[in-house]
Amino acid sequence: MTKVDSDFTADIIGLQVAEHGPDARVVTVTGEVDTLTAPRLSSFLTTQLAAARVVVVDLDGVEFLGSAGLSALFEANELAVREHRALRLVCHSRIANRALEATALREHFTFADTVPEAVKDPL
Amino acid sequence: MRPHGMLLRSEGDSGGPCSRKRRVHPYRRRGPITVTYVERDRSTPDSGTRPAAPSREGSSRERLVLVLELRTAASTNVIPTIRTVAADLAARADFDLDAIDDLRMAVDDLCAMVVRIAADKTGLRCAFTVRPERIEVDVEIDIADPLPTGSFGWRVLECLTDGVSVLSLPAGSEGHDRVCITVVKQAVRAQRP
């Protein structure tokens, strides 16, 4: 992938992180998570999981979640399990929920209703 | 609902995650796509289907079959446009919200899958046939590797649609295999009074 392309995907997916104390981070994902943008999500989550014990992924602003995006989330979850970290999803995006349901991946993830709730729980 | 799930942040826009500008998708700036749009009467001979019976209240809309064909380079950059077209056609055809989302995701999945194994310099042909009760999507492409019909992505494709079929076509350019994959999605129409 060329440099131009990686800059250009920044228009499609939004990734922001906020620290909640020393142990928890909240990643807010907005926009479209597809073949082109999923690698950004993947590396972003890997970085956060290396830095914090609890990583909350807020998917409320997700407007598209394709197979590649689901794989990125799934792999981040696997990584969290291996490293004894917690990956928690907050998801009220209808499109993202539909994708998780249609692929029967929902059961693999831990969900919380709200971000404060997800952050509050100890590991 | 917003059929185009699009987010654009302009250059240097440091606004919050939800700041939205004019809704021109950045992907649109990439690569030409040729579009052919045909509207034809359903009673036109059509691969073995019988002419539509003139129903009592058969509006002209009911009898129409819309065919939209996109021809483009086999590039990941065009996939968002193609999936958006799919979702938009389904929304206009009054599909229910889950069916629209499923079709959007299925088309994305299918295009991403074939572009990954596409032969060099091949074009991608994607045709949507919109019938009152279902949409058929044909994706035609020269491939350099076999279709991953046993993969997770393929299973997802089967879950999301009401039928997936593969047709081998006479060999494509430079001896590559040419395939046409057809997926069918039923409208599962929303409840109406």
PDB file of C-alpha atoms in Angstrom:
ATOM      1  CA  MET A   1       0.000   0.000   0.000  1.00  0.00           C
ATOM      2  CA  THR A   2       1.379   3.387  -0.964  1.00  0.00           C
ATOM      3  CA  LYS A   3       1.721   6.279   1.409  1.00  0.00           C
ATOM      4  CA  VAL A   4      -0.992   8.167  -0.422  1.00  0.00           C
ATOM      5  CA  ASP A   5      -3.389   5.314   0.181  1.00  0.00           C
ATOM      6  CA  SER A   6      -2.731   5.141   3.892  1.00  0.00           C
ATOM      7  CA  ASP A   7      -3.356   8.882   4.235  1.00  0.00           C
ATOM      8  CA  PHE A   8      -6.463   8.501   2.203  1.00  0.00           C
ATOM      9  CA  THR A   9      -7.936   5.816   4.470  1.00  0.00           C
ATOM     10  CA  ALA A  10      -7.763   8.326   7.317  1.00  0.00           C
ATOM     11  CA  ASP A  11     -10.758   9.999   5.686  1.00  0.00           C
ATOM     12  CA  ILE A  12     -12.774   6.809   5.881  1.00  0.00           C
ATOM     13  CA  ILE A  13     -12.095   5.547   9.377  1.00  0.00           C
ATOM     14  CA  GLY A  14     -11.753   7.603  12.537  1.00  0.00           C
ATOM     15  CA  LEU A  15      -9.694   6.223  15.431  1.00  0.00           C
ATOM     16  CA  GLN A  16      -9.349   8.074  18.706  1.00  0.00           C
ATOM     17  CA  VAL A  17      -8.044   6.935  22.047  1.00  0.00           C
ATOM     18  CA  ALA A  18      -8.648   8.284  25.540  1.00  0.00           C
ATOM     19  CA  GLU A  19      -6.948   7.193  28.729  1.00  0.00           C
ATOM     20  CA  HIS A  20      -9.079   6.341  31.725  1.00  0.00           C
ATOM     21  CA  GLY A  21      -6.621   5.957  34.575  1.00  0.00           C
ATOM     22  CA  PRO A  22      -3.403   3.991  34.189  1.00  0.00           C
ATOM     23  CA  ASP A  23      -5.038   0.724  33.217  1.00  0.00           C
ATOM     24  CA  ALA A  24      -7.858   1.479  30.819  1.00  0.00           C
ATOM     25  CA  ARG A  25      -8.110   3.003  27.396  1.00  0.00           C
ATOM     26  CA  VAL A  26     -11.134   3.752  25.287  1.00  0.00           C
ATOM     27  CA  VAL A  27     -10.812   3.497  21.516  1.00  0.00           C
ATOM     28  CA  THR A  28     -13.559   5.269  19.615  1.00  0.00           C
ATOM     29  CA  VAL A  29     -14.044   3.944  16.089  1.00  0.00           C
ATOM     30  CA  THR A  30     -16.071   5.932  13.583  1.00  0.00           C
ATOM     31  CA  GLY A  31     -16.730   5.597   9.883  1.00  0.00           C
ATOM     32  CA  GLU A  32     -16.233   2.539   7.735  1.00  0.00           C
ATOM     33  CA  VAL A  33     -14.184  -0.515   8.669  1.00  0.00           C
ATOM     34  CA  ASP A  34     -13.480  -2.452   5.474  1.00  0.00           C
ATOM     35  CA  THR A  35     -10.631  -4.159   3.624  1.00  0.00           C
ATOM     36  CA  LEU A  36      -8.728  -0.904   3.254  1.00  0.00           C
ATOM     37  CA  THR A  37      -9.217   0.489   6.734  1.00  0.00           C
ATOM     38  CA  ALA A  38      -9.209  -2.692   8.853  1.00  0.00           C
ATOM     39  CA  PRO A  39      -5.372  -2.897   9.012  1.00  0.00           C
ATOM     40  CA  ARG A  40      -5.350   0.545  10.666  1.00  0.00           C
ATOM     41  CA  LEU A  41      -7.838  -0.638  13.271  1.00  0.00           C
ATOM     42  CA  SER A  42      -5.828  -3.790  13.788  1.00  0.00           C
ATOM     43  CA  SER A  43      -2.529  -2.069  14.469  1.00  0.00           C
ATOM     44  CA  PHE A  44      -4.234   0.606  16.561  1.00  0.00           C
ATOM     45  CA  LEU A  45      -5.807  -2.006  18.821  1.00  0.00           C
ATOM     46  CA  THR A  46      -2.550  -3.945  19.085  1.00  0.00           C
ATOM     47  CA  THR A  47      -0.800  -0.782  20.272  1.00  0.00           C
ATOM     48  CA  GLN A  48      -3.485  -0.046  22.870  1.00  0.00           C
ATOM     49  CA  LEU A  49      -3.492  -3.626  24.159  1.00  0.00           C
ATOM     50  CA  ALA A  50       0.241  -3.384  24.695  1.00  0.00           C
ATOM     51  CA  ALA A  51      -0.214  -0.234  26.782  1.00  0.00           C
ATOM     52  CA  ALA A  52      -3.320  -0.899  28.871  1.00  0.00           C
ATOM     53  CA  ARG A  53      -4.904  -3.858  30.617  1.00  0.00           C
ATOM     54  CA  VAL A  54      -8.460  -2.912  29.727  1.00  0.00           C
ATOM     55  CA  VAL A  55      -9.261  -1.704  26.224  1.00  0.00           C
ATOM     56  CA  VAL A  56     -12.789  -0.612  25.464  1.00  0.00           C
ATOM     57  CA  VAL A  57     -13.759  -0.323  21.809  1.00  0.00           C
ATOM     58  CA  ASP A  58     -16.643   2.042  21.229  1.00  0.00           C
ATOM     59  CA  LEU A  59     -18.257   1.067  17.912  1.00  0.00           C
ATOM     60  CA  ASP A  60     -21.305   3.333  18.162  1.00  0.00           C
ATOM     61  CA  GLY A  61     -20.111   5.556  15.314  1.00  0.00           C
ATOM     62  CA  VAL A  62     -19.341   2.705  12.917  1.00  0.00           C
ATOM     63  CA  GLU A  63     -21.167   3.059   9.611  1.00  0.00           C
ATOM     64  CA  PHE A  64     -19.878  -0.072   7.942  1.00  0.00           C
ATOM     65  CA  LEU A  65     -18.295  -3.209   9.332  1.00  0.00           C
ATOM     66  CA  GLY A  66     -17.138  -5.757   6.775  1.00  0.00           C
ATOM     67  CA  SER A  67     -15.491  -9.149   7.153  1.00  0.00           C
ATOM     68  CA  ALA A  68     -12.043  -7.581   7.320  1.00  0.00           C
ATOM     69  CA  GLY A  69     -13.173  -5.342  10.176  1.00  0.00           C
ATOM     70  CA  LEU A  70     -14.719  -8.279  12.004  1.00  0.00           C
ATOM     71  CA  SER A  71     -11.454 -10.184  11.595  1.00  0.00           C
ATOM     72  CA  ALA A  72      -9.507  -7.248  13.026  1.00  0.00           C
ATOM     73  CA  LEU A  73     -11.751  -7.179  16.091  1.00  0.00           C
ATOM     74  CA  PHE A  74     -11.634 -10.937  16.431  1.00  0.00           C
ATOM     75  CA  GLU A  75      -7.845 -11.034  16.267  1.00  0.00           C
ATOM     76  CA  ALA A  76      -7.546  -8.202  18.779  1.00  0.00           C
ATOM     77  CA  ASN A  77      -9.802 -10.194  21.083  1.00  0.00           C
ATOM     78  CA  GLU A  78      -7.641 -13.291  20.677  1.00  0.00           C
ATOM     79  CA  LEU A  79      -4.572 -11.217  21.444  1.00  0.00           C
ATOM     80  CA  ALA A  80      -6.243  -9.821  24.564  1.00  0.00           C
ATOM     81  CA  VAL A  81      -7.073 -13.335  25.780  1.00  0.00           C
ATOM     82  CA  ARG A  82      -3.505 -14.539  25.166  1.00  0.00           C
ATOM     83  CA  GLU A  83      -1.983 -11.563  26.967  1.00  0.00           C
ATOM     84  CA  HIS A  84      -4.480 -11.655  29.850  1.00  0.00           C
ATOM     85  CA  ARG A  85      -5.970  -8.328  28.937  1.00  0.00           C
ATOM     86  CA  ALA A  86      -9.590  -7.359  28.517  1.00  0.00           C
ATOM     87  CA  LEU A  87     -11.130  -6.188  25.261  1.00  0.00           C
ATOM     88  CA  ARG A  88     -14.673  -4.916  25.703  1.00  0.00           C
ATOM     89  CA  LEU A  89     -17.017  -3.720  23.021  1.00  0.00           C
ATOM     90  CA  VAL A  90     -19.655  -1.047  23.326  1.00  0.00           C
ATOM     91  CA  CYS A  91     -21.859  -1.250  20.281  1.00  0.00           C
ATOM     92  CA  HIS A  92     -25.157   0.452  19.553  1.00  0.00           C
ATOM     93  CA  SER A  93     -24.511   0.808  15.835  1.00  0.00           C
ATOM     94  CA  ARG A  94     -27.242  -1.113  14.065  1.00  0.00           C
ATOM     95  CA  ILE A  95     -25.008  -1.901  11.123  1.00  0.00           C
ATOM     96  CA  ALA A  96     -22.164  -3.206  13.299  1.00  0.00           C
ATOM     97  CA  ASN A  97     -24.557  -5.272  15.410  1.00  0.00           C
ATOM     98  CA  ARG A  98     -26.091  -6.775  12.307  1.00  0.00           C
ATOM     99  CA  ALA A  99     -22.626  -7.739  11.047  1.00  0.00           C
ATOM    100  CA  LEU A 100     -21.759  -9.375  14.383  1.00  0.00           C
ATOM    101  CA  GLU A 101     -25.040 -11.256  14.416  1.00  0.00           C
ATOM    102  CA  ALA A 102     -25.076 -12.382  10.797  1.00  0.00           C
ATOM    103  CA  THR A 103     -21.604 -13.868  11.180  1.00  0.00           C
ATOM    104  CA  ALA A 104     -22.359 -15.386  14.589  1.00  0.00           C
ATOM    105  CA  LEU A 105     -19.268 -13.708  16.040  1.00  0.00           C
ATOM    106  CA  ARG A 106     -21.129 -11.889  18.792  1.00  0.00           C
ATOM    107  CA  GLU A 107     -20.652 -14.665  21.325  1.00  0.00           C
ATOM    108  CA  HIS A 108     -16.863 -14.401  21.071  1.00  0.00           C
ATOM    109  CA  PHE A 109     -16.783 -10.874  22.436  1.00  0.00           C
ATOM    110  CA  THR A 110     -17.448  -9.240  25.774  1.00  0.00           C
ATOM    111  CA  PHE A 111     -19.946  -6.398  25.559  1.00  0.00           C
ATOM    112  CA  ALA A 112     -20.786  -3.547  27.881  1.00  0.00           C
ATOM    113  CA  ASP A 113     -23.764  -1.260  27.644  1.00  0.00           C
ATOM    114  CA  THR A 114     -21.914   1.998  28.114  1.00  0.00           C
ATOM    115  CA  VAL A 115     -18.322   3.168  28.043  1.00  0.00           C
ATOM    116  CA  PRO A 116     -18.247   4.173  31.759  1.00  0.00           C
ATOM    117  CA  GLU A 117     -19.543   0.723  32.641  1.00  0.00           C
ATOM    118  CA  ALA A 118     -16.959  -0.958  30.451  1.00  0.00           C
ATOM    119  CA  VAL A 119     -14.129   1.069  31.964  1.00  0.00           C
ATOM    120  CA  LYS A 120     -15.313   0.614  35.543  1.00  0.00           C
ATOM    121  CA  ASP A 121     -15.083  -3.169  35.679  1.00  0.00           C
ATOM    122  CA  PRO A 122     -11.704  -4.350  36.902  1.00  0.00           C
ATOM    123  CA  LEU A 123      -9.872  -6.906  34.839  1.00  0.00           C
TER     124      LEU A 123
ATOM    125  CA  MET B   1     -32.162   5.981   7.360  1.00  0.00           C
ATOM    126  CA  ARG B   2     -29.086   7.042   5.535  1.00  0.00           C
ATOM    127  CA  PRO B   3     -28.495   4.613   2.694  1.00  0.00           C
ATOM    128  CA  HIS B   4     -24.978   5.926   2.208  1.00  0.00           C
ATOM    129  CA  GLY B   5     -23.087   5.206   5.385  1.00  0.00           C
ATOM    130  CA  MET B   6     -20.410   7.716   4.696  1.00  0.00           C
ATOM    131  CA  LEU B   7     -18.145   9.852   6.759  1.00  0.00           C
ATOM    132  CA  LEU B   8     -15.925  12.541   5.428  1.00  0.00           C
ATOM    133  CA  ARG B   9     -13.513  14.700   7.258  1.00  0.00           C
ATOM    134  CA  SER B  10     -11.914  17.381   5.178  1.00  0.00           C
ATOM    135  CA  GLU B  11      -8.203  18.124   5.221  1.00  0.00           C
ATOM    136  CA  GLY B  12      -7.070  19.467   8.571  1.00  0.00           C
ATOM    137  CA  ASP B  13     -10.453  18.926  10.130  1.00  0.00           C
ATOM    138  CA  SER B  14      -9.649  18.172  13.718  1.00  0.00           C
ATOM    139  CA  GLY B  15     -13.261  18.128  14.795  1.00  0.00           C
ATOM    140  CA  GLY B  16     -14.806  15.372  16.838  1.00  0.00           C
ATOM    141  CA  PRO B  17     -15.427  11.894  15.539  1.00  0.00           C
ATOM    142  CA  CYS B  18     -18.857  12.838  14.309  1.00  0.00           C
ATOM    143  CA  SER B  19     -18.053  16.062  12.498  1.00  0.00           C
ATOM    144  CA  ARG B  20     -19.398  15.759   9.010  1.00  0.00           C
ATOM    145  CA  LYS B  21     -18.878  17.878   5.976  1.00  0.00           C
ATOM    146  CA  ARG B  22     -20.371  17.754   2.550  1.00  0.00           C
ATOM    147  CA  ARG B  23     -21.192  14.136   1.890  1.00  0.00           C
ATOM    148  CA  VAL B  24     -18.839  13.407  -0.958  1.00  0.00           C
ATOM    149  CA  HIS B  25     -17.161  10.124  -0.331  1.00  0.00           C
ATOM    150  CA  PRO B  26     -13.359  10.247  -0.682  1.00  0.00           C
ATOM    151  CA  TYR B  27     -13.392   6.916  -2.481  1.00  0.00           C
ATOM    152  CA  ARG B  28     -15.338   8.606  -5.265  1.00  0.00           C
ATOM    153  CA  ARG B  29     -12.178  10.419  -6.290  1.00  0.00           C
ATOM    154  CA  ARG B  30     -10.606   7.125  -7.238  1.00  0.00           C
ATOM    155  CA  GLY B  31     -10.762   5.392 -10.554  1.00  0.00           C
ATOM    156  CA  PRO B  32     -13.377   5.575 -13.261  1.00  0.00           C
ATOM    157  CA  ILE B  33     -16.433   3.387 -13.140  1.00  0.00           C
ATOM    158  CA  THR B  34     -18.587   2.857 -16.184  1.00  0.00           C
ATOM    159  CA  VAL B  35     -22.245   2.585 -15.371  1.00  0.00           C
ATOM    160  CA  THR B  36     -24.943   1.186 -17.605  1.00  0.00           C
ATOM    161  CA  TYR B  37     -28.505   1.499 -16.422  1.00  0.00           C
ATOM    162  CA  VAL B  38     -31.283  -0.406 -18.117  1.00  0.00           C
ATOM    163  CA  GLU B  39     -34.931  -0.439 -17.214  1.00  0.00           C
ATOM    164  CA  ARG B  40     -36.901  -3.097 -18.937  1.00  0.00           C
ATOM    165  CA  ASP B  41     -40.303  -4.622 -18.801  1.00  0.00           C
ATOM    166  CA  ARG B  42     -40.477  -7.790 -16.783  1.00  0.00           C
ATOM    167  CA  SER B  43     -42.251  -9.555 -19.630  1.00  0.00           C
ATOM    168  CA  THR B  44     -39.113  -9.314 -21.757  1.00  0.00           C
ATOM    169  CA  PRO B  45     -37.882 -12.867 -22.371  1.00  0.00           C
ATOM    170  CA  ASP B  46     -35.574 -13.515 -19.509  1.00  0.00           C
ATOM    171  CA  SER B  47     -33.774 -16.806 -18.995  1.00  0.00           C
ATOM    172  CA  GLY B  48     -36.779 -19.039 -18.771  1.00  0.00           C
ATOM    173  CA  THR B  49     -39.059 -16.939 -16.626  1.00  0.00           C
ATOM    174  CA  ARG B  50     -42.579 -16.599 -17.861  1.00  0.00           C
ATOM    175  CA  PRO B  51     -44.007 -13.209 -18.716  1.00  0.00           C
ATOM    176  CA  ALA B  52     -45.452 -11.430 -15.740  1.00  0.00           C
ATOM    177  CA  ALA B  53     -49.107 -12.142 -15.308  1.00  0.00           C
ATOM    178  CA  PRO B  54     -51.002  -8.886 -15.565  1.00  0.00           C
ATOM    179  CA  SER B  55     -52.168  -8.585 -12.003  1.00  0.00           C
ATOM    180  CA  ARG B  56     -55.274  -6.637 -11.197  1.00  0.00           C
ATOM    181  CA  GLU B  57     -53.450  -3.819  -9.540  1.00  0.00           C
ATOM    182  CA  GLY B  58     -50.184  -4.398 -11.309  1.00  0.00           C
ATOM    183  CA  SER B  59     -48.599  -0.982 -11.423  1.00  0.00           C
ATOM    184  CA  SER B  60     -45.974  -0.435 -14.075  1.00  0.00           C
ATOM    185  CA  ARG B  61     -43.415  -0.339 -11.288  1.00  0.00           C
ATOM    186  CA  GLU B  62     -44.174  -3.927 -10.362  1.00  0.00           C
ATOM    187  CA  ARG B  63     -43.410  -5.100 -13.866  1.00  0.00           C
ATOM    188  CA  LEU B  64     -40.074  -3.384 -14.184  1.00  0.00           C
ATOM    189  CA  VAL B  65     -36.745  -5.066 -13.909  1.00  0.00           C
ATOM    190  CA  LEU B  66     -33.850  -2.707 -13.407  1.00  0.00           C
ATOM    191  CA  VAL B  67     -30.397  -3.723 -14.488  1.00  0.00           C
ATOM    192  CA  LEU B  68     -27.429  -1.675 -13.394  1.00  0.00           C
ATOM    193  CA  GLU B  69     -24.011  -2.666 -14.581  1.00  0.00           C
ATOM    194  CA  LEU B  70     -20.719  -1.327 -13.269  1.00  0.00           C
ATOM    195  CA  ARG B  71     -17.454  -1.925 -15.073  1.00  0.00           C
ATOM    196  CA  THR B  72     -14.295  -0.913 -13.364  1.00  0.00           C
ATOM    197  CA  ALA B  73     -10.713  -1.894 -12.631  1.00  0.00           C
ATOM    198  CA  ALA B  74     -10.351  -4.720 -10.124  1.00  0.00           C
ATOM    199  CA  SER B  75      -9.183  -2.502  -7.287  1.00  0.00           C
ATOM    200  CA  THR B  76     -10.050  -2.347  -3.600  1.00  0.00           C
ATOM    201  CA  ASN B  77     -10.563   1.385  -4.007  1.00  0.00           C
ATOM    202  CA  VAL B  78     -13.807   0.924  -5.914  1.00  0.00           C
ATOM    203  CA  ILE B  79     -15.376  -1.559  -3.492  1.00  0.00           C
ATOM    204  CA  PRO B  80     -16.961   1.083  -1.228  1.00  0.00           C
ATOM    205  CA  THR B  81     -18.686   2.597  -4.236  1.00  0.00           C
ATOM    206  CA  ILE B  82     -19.965  -0.795  -5.368  1.00  0.00           C
ATOM    207  CA  ARG B  83     -21.297  -1.760  -1.935  1.00  0.00           C
ATOM    208  CA  THR B  84     -22.949   1.646  -1.599  1.00  0.00           C
ATOM    209  CA  VAL B  85     -24.663   1.176  -4.960  1.00  0.00           C
ATOM    210  CA  ALA B  86     -25.877  -2.242  -3.766  1.00  0.00           C
ATOM    211  CA  ALA B  87     -27.302  -0.823  -0.550  1.00  0.00           C
ATOM    212  CA  ASP B  88     -28.863   2.104  -2.369  1.00  0.00           C
ATOM    213  CA  LEU B  89     -30.609  -0.125  -4.918  1.00  0.00           C
ATOM    214  CA  ALA B  90     -31.928  -2.319  -2.103  1.00  0.00           C
ATOM    215  CA  ALA B  91     -33.167   0.713  -0.177  1.00  0.00           C
ATOM    216  CA  ARG B  92     -34.944   2.060  -3.256  1.00  0.00           C
ATOM    217  CA  ALA B  93     -36.478  -1.369  -3.843  1.00  0.00           C
ATOM    218  CA  ASP B  94     -37.912  -1.150  -0.334  1.00  0.00           C
ATOM    219  CA  PHE B  95     -35.862  -3.955   1.182  1.00  0.00           C
ATOM    220  CA  ASP B  96     -35.999  -4.115   4.934  1.00  0.00           C
ATOM    221  CA  LEU B  97     -33.089  -2.639   6.876  1.00  0.00           C
ATOM    222  CA  ASP B  98     -31.441  -5.949   7.737  1.00  0.00           C
ATOM    223  CA  ALA B  99     -31.679  -7.112   4.131  1.00  0.00           C
ATOM    224  CA  ILE B 100     -30.050  -3.862   2.975  1.00  0.00           C
ATOM    225  CA  ASP B 101     -27.195  -4.252   5.448  1.00  0.00           C
ATOM    226  CA  ASP B 102     -26.739  -7.906   4.554  1.00  0.00           C
ATOM    227  CA  LEU B 103     -26.546  -7.124   0.845  1.00  0.00           C
ATOM    228  CA  ARG B 104     -24.093  -4.275   1.436  1.00  0.00           C
ATOM    229  CA  MET B 105     -21.861  -6.554   3.453  1.00  0.00           C
ATOM    230  CA  ALA B 106     -22.198  -9.494   1.056  1.00  0.00           C
ATOM    231  CA  VAL B 107     -21.251  -7.357  -1.945  1.00  0.00           C
ATOM    232  CA  ASP B 108     -18.305  -5.895  -0.054  1.00  0.00           C
ATOM    233  CA  ASP B 109     -17.171  -9.342   1.006  1.00  0.00           C
ATOM    234  CA  LEU B 110     -17.529 -10.820  -2.472  1.00  0.00           C
ATOM    235  CA  CYS B 111     -15.744  -7.956  -4.226  1.00  0.00           C
ATOM    236  CA  ALA B 112     -12.913  -7.938  -1.682  1.00  0.00           C
ATOM    237  CA  MET B 113     -12.535 -11.687  -2.140  1.00  0.00           C
ATOM    238  CA  VAL B 114     -12.334 -11.626  -5.940  1.00  0.00           C
ATOM    239  CA  VAL B 115     -10.152  -8.521  -6.132  1.00  0.00           C
ATOM    240  CA  ARG B 116      -7.633 -10.299  -3.887  1.00  0.00           C
ATOM    241  CA  ILE B 117      -7.283 -13.176  -6.366  1.00  0.00           C
ATOM    242  CA  ALA B 118      -7.831 -11.159  -9.544  1.00  0.00           C
ATOM    243  CA  ALA B 119      -5.552 -11.664 -12.517  1.00  0.00           C
ATOM    244  CA  ASP B 120      -3.313  -8.707 -13.382  1.00  0.00           C
ATOM    245  CA  LYS B 121      -4.998  -5.827 -15.172  1.00  0.00           C
ATOM    246  CA  THR B 122      -8.369  -7.513 -15.230  1.00  0.00           C
ATOM    247  CA  GLY B 123     -11.571  -5.558 -15.124  1.00  0.00           C
ATOM    248  CA  LEU B 124     -14.406  -6.170 -12.717  1.00  0.00           C
ATOM    249  CA  ARG B 125     -17.939  -6.359 -14.003  1.00  0.00           C
ATOM    250  CA  CYS B 126     -20.684  -6.090 -11.462  1.00  0.00           C
ATOM    251  CA  ALA B 127     -24.311  -6.240 -12.553  1.00  0.00           C
ATOM    252  CA  PHE B 128     -27.326  -5.716 -10.325  1.00  0.00           C
ATOM    253  CA  THR B 129     -30.669  -7.041 -11.466  1.00  0.00           C
ATOM    254  CA  VAL B 130     -33.385  -5.541  -9.322  1.00  0.00           C
ATOM    255  CA  ARG B 131     -36.662  -7.438  -9.344  1.00  0.00           C
ATOM    256  CA  PRO B 132     -39.637  -6.636  -7.177  1.00  0.00           C
ATOM    257  CA  GLU B 133     -38.894  -9.473  -4.784  1.00  0.00           C
ATOM    258  CA  ARG B 134     -35.141  -9.882  -4.986  1.00  0.00           C
ATOM    259  CA  ILE B 135     -31.842  -8.495  -6.209  1.00  0.00           C
ATOM    260  CA  GLU B 136     -29.319 -10.593  -8.081  1.00  0.00           C
ATOM    261  CA  VAL B 137     -25.718  -9.503  -8.174  1.00  0.00           C
ATOM    262  CA  ASP B 138     -23.345 -10.903 -10.806  1.00  0.00           C
ATOM    263  CA  VAL B 139     -19.654 -10.335 -10.274  1.00  0.00           C
ATOM    264  CA  GLU B 140     -17.497 -11.300 -13.225  1.00  0.00           C
ATOM    265  CA  ILE B 141     -13.710 -11.279 -13.214  1.00  0.00           C
ATOM    266  CA  ASP B 142     -10.543 -13.033 -14.442  1.00  0.00           C
ATOM    267  CA  ILE B 143      -8.882 -14.809 -11.552  1.00  0.00           C
ATOM    268  CA  ALA B 144      -5.289 -15.939 -11.034  1.00  0.00           C
ATOM    269  CA  ASP B 145      -6.051 -18.192  -8.043  1.00  0.00           C
ATOM    270  CA  PRO B 146      -8.987 -20.477  -7.298  1.00  0.00           C
ATOM    271  CA  LEU B 147     -12.027 -19.078  -5.524  1.00  0.00           C
ATOM    272  CA  PRO B 148     -11.731 -19.609  -1.755  1.00  0.00           C
ATOM    273  CA  THR B 149     -15.048 -21.421  -1.531  1.00  0.00           C
ATOM    274  CA  GLY B 150     -14.130 -23.054   1.779  1.00  0.00           C
ATOM    275  CA  SER B 151     -13.065 -19.857   3.535  1.00  0.00           C
ATOM    276  CA  PHE B 152     -14.691 -17.961   6.379  1.00  0.00           C
ATOM    277  CA  GLY B 153     -15.486 -15.156   3.962  1.00  0.00           C
ATOM    278  CA  TRP B 154     -17.355 -17.527   1.659  1.00  0.00           C
ATOM    279  CA  ARG B 155     -19.402 -18.899   4.553  1.00  0.00           C
ATOM    280  CA  VAL B 156     -20.247 -15.355   5.575  1.00  0.00           C
ATOM    281  CA  LEU B 157     -21.341 -14.697   2.007  1.00  0.00           C
ATOM    282  CA  GLU B 158     -23.654 -17.706   2.143  1.00  0.00           C
ATOM    283  CA  CYS B 159     -25.041 -16.599   5.521  1.00  0.00           C
ATOM    284  CA  LEU B 160     -25.787 -13.108   4.305  1.00  0.00           C
ATOM    285  CA  THR B 161     -27.555 -14.025   1.073  1.00  0.00           C
ATOM    286  CA  ASP B 162     -30.231 -16.372  -0.184  1.00  0.00           C
ATOM    287  CA  GLY B 163     -27.998 -18.144  -2.673  1.00  0.00           C
ATOM    288  CA  VAL B 164     -24.476 -18.088  -4.092  1.00  0.00           C
ATOM    289  CA  SER B 165     -23.567 -19.742  -7.371  1.00  0.00           C
ATOM    290  CA  VAL B 166     -20.430 -19.841  -9.474  1.00  0.00           C
ATOM    291  CA  LEU B 167     -20.287 -20.102 -13.225  1.00  0.00           C
ATOM    292  CA  SER B 168     -17.060 -20.781 -15.088  1.00  0.00           C
ATOM    293  CA  LEU B 169     -16.902 -18.740 -18.258  1.00  0.00           C
ATOM    294  CA  PRO B 170     -14.814 -19.300 -21.363  1.00  0.00           C
ATOM    295  CA  ALA B 171     -11.216 -18.487 -20.496  1.00  0.00           C
ATOM    296  CA  GLY B 172     -10.479 -14.841 -19.914  1.00  0.00           C
ATOM    297  CA  SER B 173      -7.491 -12.795 -21.003  1.00  0.00           C
ATOM    298  CA  GLU B 174      -4.058 -14.458 -21.202  1.00  0.00           C
ATOM    299  CA  GLY B 175      -5.485 -17.855 -20.357  1.00  0.00           C
ATOM    300  CA  HIS B 176      -6.775 -16.883 -16.911  1.00  0.00           C
ATOM    301  CA  ASP B 177      -9.937 -18.484 -15.601  1.00  0.00           C
ATOM    302  CA  ARG B 178     -12.957 -16.265 -15.844  1.00  0.00           C
ATOM    303  CA  VAL B 179     -15.764 -16.693 -13.353  1.00  0.00           C
ATOM    304  CA  CYS B 180     -19.131 -15.164 -12.714  1.00  0.00           C
ATOM    305  CA  ILE B 181     -20.357 -15.368  -9.127  1.00  0.00           C
ATOM    306  CA  THR B 182     -24.030 -14.676  -8.594  1.00  0.00           C
ATOM    307  CA  VAL B 183     -25.579 -13.892  -5.247  1.00  0.00           C
ATOM    308  CA  VAL B 184     -29.288 -13.526  -4.680  1.00  0.00           C
ATOM    309  CA  LYS B 185     -30.891 -11.521  -1.907  1.00  0.00           C
ATOM    310  CA  GLN B 186     -34.599 -11.619  -1.192  1.00  0.00           C
ATOM    311  CA  ALA B 187     -36.257  -8.360  -0.234  1.00  0.00           C
ATOM    312  CA  VAL B 188     -37.775  -9.702   3.013  1.00  0.00           C
ATOM    313  CA  ARG B 189     -40.075  -6.773   2.767  1.00  0.00           C
ATOM    314  CA  ALA B 190     -40.834  -4.738   5.790  1.00  0.00           C
ATOM    315  CA  GLN B 191     -44.244  -5.253   7.355  1.00  0.00           C
ATOM    316  CA  ARG B 192     -46.879  -3.124   5.759  1.00  0.00           C
ATOM    317  CA  PRO B 193     -50.412  -2.340   6.717  1.00  0.00           C
TER     318      PRO B 193
END
